[in-house]
Amino acid sequence: MKKWNVSAVRAAKGKQKLGCVTAYDAAFARLADEAGAPIILVGDSMGMNCLGYETTLPVKLEETLSAVAAVSRGAKDALVVGDMPFGSYQCGDDAAMANAVAIIKAGADAVKLEGGAKVCALIKRMTEAGIPVLAHVGMTPQSVNSYGGFKKQGKTREDAEKVLADAKAVEAAGAFAVTLECIPAELAAEITAAVRIPTIGIGAGPVCDAQWLVMHDLLGLNEKVPSFVKKYADLASVVRNAFAAYVGEVADGKFPA
Ligand code: KIV
């Protein structure tokens, strides 16, 4: 199978639509990789999906590092991207550089961070230091407290212009791709046409160059999912039934035979 790197991701724009996923451990990273996922993101959505938090904000750098190491051991061909957790790049650019280096040393091929024009100096510095950056604009979940909830962005023309300007700014700063989260589909289409780097949408309509789905949502491990999600499996039932069968068989003396 093809080994994905940032050049291959950039070259796919306009030629191949990429179905990209999150994973947080080696077992699921191996399965996503074997299925041909081109990019596996060790998302800070790990906070909600694995660690039981309400938001991404409490995720610690140490938790990210250990998940990145596990995912990079499980994935062979996918590009592994480590999401910089809240606080790891808002703490001054020198500390942000050290934290990005730690994520790469843990096994990631690239880092992702949230924000547009405000983080461009950092994106430029990372890119020049050999750390590929995947940008993230539109609804940036680490700003949940500033938004007052997880709210769709870019709904008015003025806000849309800001998201478009952010996407152009991160491209100019050297990002190899840009995540567009929870923005109107028409705006995502406009941005996709306006930048030369791939756009990876999540809740941003069908016209993006690539899509993200969070692993727990697409596999049906989360019973409640955002409206744009398609569940490709119902693993919650499969797993619950398997646990119940095992617990029942032990209780009945059927296992071990
Ligand atoms: O953490 C995450 O899951 C993300 C999504 C955009 C895929 O950042």
PDB file of N, CA, C and O in Angstrom, residues 1-5 8-9 29-30 32-40 71-80 109:
ATOM      1  N   MET A   1       0.838  -1.201   0.000  1.00  0.00           N
ATOM      2  CA  MET A   1       0.000   0.000   0.000  1.00  0.00           C
ATOM      3  C   MET A   1       0.883   1.264   0.000  1.00  0.00           C
ATOM      4  O   MET A   1       2.014   1.215   0.444  1.00  0.00           O
ATOM      5  N   LYS A   2       0.294   2.363  -0.493  1.00  0.00           N
ATOM      6  CA  LYS A   2       1.047   3.615  -0.602  1.00  0.00           C
ATOM      7  C   LYS A   2       1.419   4.183   0.764  1.00  0.00           C
ATOM      8  O   LYS A   2       0.594   4.201   1.675  1.00  0.00           O
ATOM      9  N   LYS A   3       2.642   4.634   0.917  1.00  0.00           N
ATOM     10  CA  LYS A   3       3.069   5.308   2.156  1.00  0.00           C
ATOM     11  C   LYS A   3       2.738   6.796   1.997  1.00  0.00           C
ATOM     12  O   LYS A   3       3.160   7.430   1.030  1.00  0.00           O
ATOM     13  N   TRP A   4       1.956   7.310   2.943  1.00  0.00           N
ATOM     14  CA  TRP A   4       1.526   8.701   2.846  1.00  0.00           C
ATOM     15  C   TRP A   4       2.517   9.617   3.540  1.00  0.00           C
ATOM     16  O   TRP A   4       2.971   9.330   4.650  1.00  0.00           O
ATOM     17  N   ASN A   5       2.832  10.727   2.871  1.00  0.00           N
ATOM     18  CA  ASN A   5       3.624  11.782   3.515  1.00  0.00           C
ATOM     19  C   ASN A   5       2.974  13.117   3.151  1.00  0.00           C
ATOM     20  O   ASN A   5       1.981  13.133   2.418  1.00  0.00           O
ATOM     21  N   ALA A   8       2.542  13.759  -0.578  1.00  0.00           N
ATOM     22  CA  ALA A   8       1.479  12.964  -1.206  1.00  0.00           C
ATOM     23  C   ALA A   8       0.109  13.551  -0.864  1.00  0.00           C
ATOM     24  O   ALA A   8      -0.800  13.582  -1.706  1.00  0.00           O
ATOM     25  N   VAL A   9      -0.037  14.025   0.364  1.00  0.00           N
ATOM     26  CA  VAL A   9      -1.323  14.635   0.762  1.00  0.00           C
ATOM     27  C   VAL A   9      -1.568  15.893  -0.074  1.00  0.00           C
ATOM     28  O   VAL A   9      -2.657  16.092  -0.620  1.00  0.00           O
ATOM     29  N   ALA A  29      -5.368   2.127  15.324  1.00  0.00           N
ATOM     30  CA  ALA A  29      -4.526   2.750  14.291  1.00  0.00           C
ATOM     31  C   ALA A  29      -4.138   1.694  13.266  1.00  0.00           C
ATOM     32  O   ALA A  29      -4.166   1.950  12.055  1.00  0.00           O
ATOM     33  N   ARG A  30      -3.805   0.487  13.717  1.00  0.00           N
ATOM     34  CA  ARG A  30      -3.435  -0.577  12.783  1.00  0.00           C
ATOM     35  C   ARG A  30      -4.611  -0.904  11.855  1.00  0.00           C
ATOM     36  O   ARG A  30      -4.445  -1.027  10.645  1.00  0.00           O
ATOM     37  N   ALA A  32      -7.210   1.060  11.028  1.00  0.00           N
ATOM     38  CA  ALA A  32      -7.461   2.184  10.107  1.00  0.00           C
ATOM     39  C   ALA A  32      -6.398   2.205   9.012  1.00  0.00           C
ATOM     40  O   ALA A  32      -6.697   2.428   7.833  1.00  0.00           O
ATOM     41  N   ASP A  33      -5.182   1.936   9.406  1.00  0.00           N
ATOM     42  CA  ASP A  33      -4.065   1.910   8.461  1.00  0.00           C
ATOM     43  C   ASP A  33      -4.259   0.790   7.442  1.00  0.00           C
ATOM     44  O   ASP A  33      -4.130   0.997   6.237  1.00  0.00           O
ATOM     45  N   GLU A  34      -4.618  -0.405   7.917  1.00  0.00           N
ATOM     46  CA  GLU A  34      -4.835  -1.540   7.001  1.00  0.00           C
ATOM     47  C   GLU A  34      -6.004  -1.253   6.060  1.00  0.00           C
ATOM     48  O   GLU A  34      -6.045  -1.748   4.941  1.00  0.00           O
ATOM     49  N   ALA A  35      -6.962  -0.432   6.520  1.00  0.00           N
ATOM     50  CA  ALA A  35      -8.123  -0.087   5.684  1.00  0.00           C
ATOM     51  C   ALA A  35      -7.776   0.998   4.664  1.00  0.00           C
ATOM     52  O   ALA A  35      -8.605   1.343   3.826  1.00  0.00           O
ATOM     53  N   GLY A  36      -6.575   1.558   4.758  1.00  0.00           N
ATOM     54  CA  GLY A  36      -6.134   2.530   3.763  1.00  0.00           C
ATOM     55  C   GLY A  36      -6.364   3.980   4.130  1.00  0.00           C
ATOM     56  O   GLY A  36      -6.271   4.850   3.252  1.00  0.00           O
ATOM     57  N   ALA A  37      -6.647   4.275   5.395  1.00  0.00           N
ATOM     58  CA  ALA A  37      -6.823   5.691   5.782  1.00  0.00           C
ATOM     59  C   ALA A  37      -5.502   6.434   5.526  1.00  0.00           C
ATOM     60  O   ALA A  37      -4.459   6.012   6.017  1.00  0.00           O
ATOM     61  N   PRO A  38      -5.536   7.519   4.759  1.00  0.00           N
ATOM     62  CA  PRO A  38      -4.279   8.209   4.435  1.00  0.00           C
ATOM     63  C   PRO A  38      -3.705   9.015   5.601  1.00  0.00           C
ATOM     64  O   PRO A  38      -2.486   9.129   5.726  1.00  0.00           O
ATOM     65  N   ILE A  39      -4.596   9.590   6.428  1.00  0.00           N
ATOM     66  CA  ILE A  39      -4.113  10.381   7.578  1.00  0.00           C
ATOM     67  C   ILE A  39      -4.811   9.873   8.827  1.00  0.00           C
ATOM     68  O   ILE A  39      -6.046   9.715   8.847  1.00  0.00           O
ATOM     69  N   ILE A  40      -4.033   9.599   9.863  1.00  0.00           N
ATOM     70  CA  ILE A  40      -4.610   9.273  11.171  1.00  0.00           C
ATOM     71  C   ILE A  40      -4.204  10.393  12.120  1.00  0.00           C
ATOM     72  O   ILE A  40      -3.016  10.676  12.311  1.00  0.00           O
ATOM     73  N   VAL A  71      -0.135   5.152  18.498  1.00  0.00           N
ATOM     74  CA  VAL A  71      -0.692   5.192  17.136  1.00  0.00           C
ATOM     75  C   VAL A  71       0.418   5.020  16.102  1.00  0.00           C
ATOM     76  O   VAL A  71       0.270   4.293  15.113  1.00  0.00           O
ATOM     77  N   SER A  72       1.556   5.642  16.345  1.00  0.00           N
ATOM     78  CA  SER A  72       2.629   5.523  15.345  1.00  0.00           C
ATOM     79  C   SER A  72       3.196   4.105  15.324  1.00  0.00           C
ATOM     80  O   SER A  72       3.692   3.662  14.299  1.00  0.00           O
ATOM     81  N   ARG A  73       3.063   3.365  16.415  1.00  0.00           N
ATOM     82  CA  ARG A  73       3.481   1.952  16.379  1.00  0.00           C
ATOM     83  C   ARG A  73       2.470   1.102  15.613  1.00  0.00           C
ATOM     84  O   ARG A  73       2.828   0.112  14.994  1.00  0.00           O
ATOM     85  N   GLY A  74       1.196   1.514  15.638  1.00  0.00           N
ATOM     86  CA  GLY A  74       0.153   0.734  14.946  1.00  0.00           C
ATOM     87  C   GLY A  74       0.041   1.051  13.463  1.00  0.00           C
ATOM     88  O   GLY A  74      -0.344   0.198  12.672  1.00  0.00           O
ATOM     89  N   ALA A  75       0.353   2.295  13.069  1.00  0.00           N
ATOM     90  CA  ALA A  75       0.161   2.722  11.677  1.00  0.00           C
ATOM     91  C   ALA A  75       1.453   2.544  10.888  1.00  0.00           C
ATOM     92  O   ALA A  75       2.516   2.960  11.352  1.00  0.00           O
ATOM     93  N   LYS A  76       1.342   1.952   9.712  1.00  0.00           N
ATOM     94  CA  LYS A  76       2.543   1.743   8.885  1.00  0.00           C
ATOM     95  C   LYS A  76       2.570   2.714   7.700  1.00  0.00           C
ATOM     96  O   LYS A  76       3.615   3.262   7.374  1.00  0.00           O
ATOM     97  N   ASP A  77       1.441   2.881   7.032  1.00  0.00           N
ATOM     98  CA  ASP A  77       1.423   3.658   5.789  1.00  0.00           C
ATOM     99  C   ASP A  77       0.768   5.030   5.937  1.00  0.00           C
ATOM    100  O   ASP A  77       0.996   5.917   5.128  1.00  0.00           O
ATOM    101  N   ALA A  78      -0.080   5.182   6.945  1.00  0.00           N
ATOM    102  CA  ALA A  78      -0.790   6.464   7.111  1.00  0.00           C
ATOM    103  C   ALA A  78       0.170   7.538   7.627  1.00  0.00           C
ATOM    104  O   ALA A  78       1.158   7.242   8.305  1.00  0.00           O
ATOM    105  N   LEU A  79      -0.167   8.777   7.294  1.00  0.00           N
ATOM    106  CA  LEU A  79       0.531   9.921   7.893  1.00  0.00           C
ATOM    107  C   LEU A  79      -0.064  10.118   9.288  1.00  0.00           C
ATOM    108  O   LEU A  79      -1.285  10.266   9.423  1.00  0.00           O
ATOM    109  N   VAL A  80       0.776  10.103  10.305  1.00  0.00           N
ATOM    110  CA  VAL A  80       0.276  10.272  11.683  1.00  0.00           C
ATOM    111  C   VAL A  80       0.463  11.733  12.103  1.00  0.00           C
ATOM    112  O   VAL A  80       1.569  12.273  12.046  1.00  0.00           O
ATOM    113  N   ASP A 109       4.240  12.373  12.353  1.00  0.00           N
ATOM    114  CA  ASP A 109       4.882  12.902  11.147  1.00  0.00           C
ATOM    115  C   ASP A 109       4.628  14.402  11.016  1.00  0.00           C
ATOM    116  O   ASP A 109       5.274  15.074  10.207  1.00  0.00           O
TER     117      ASP A 109
END
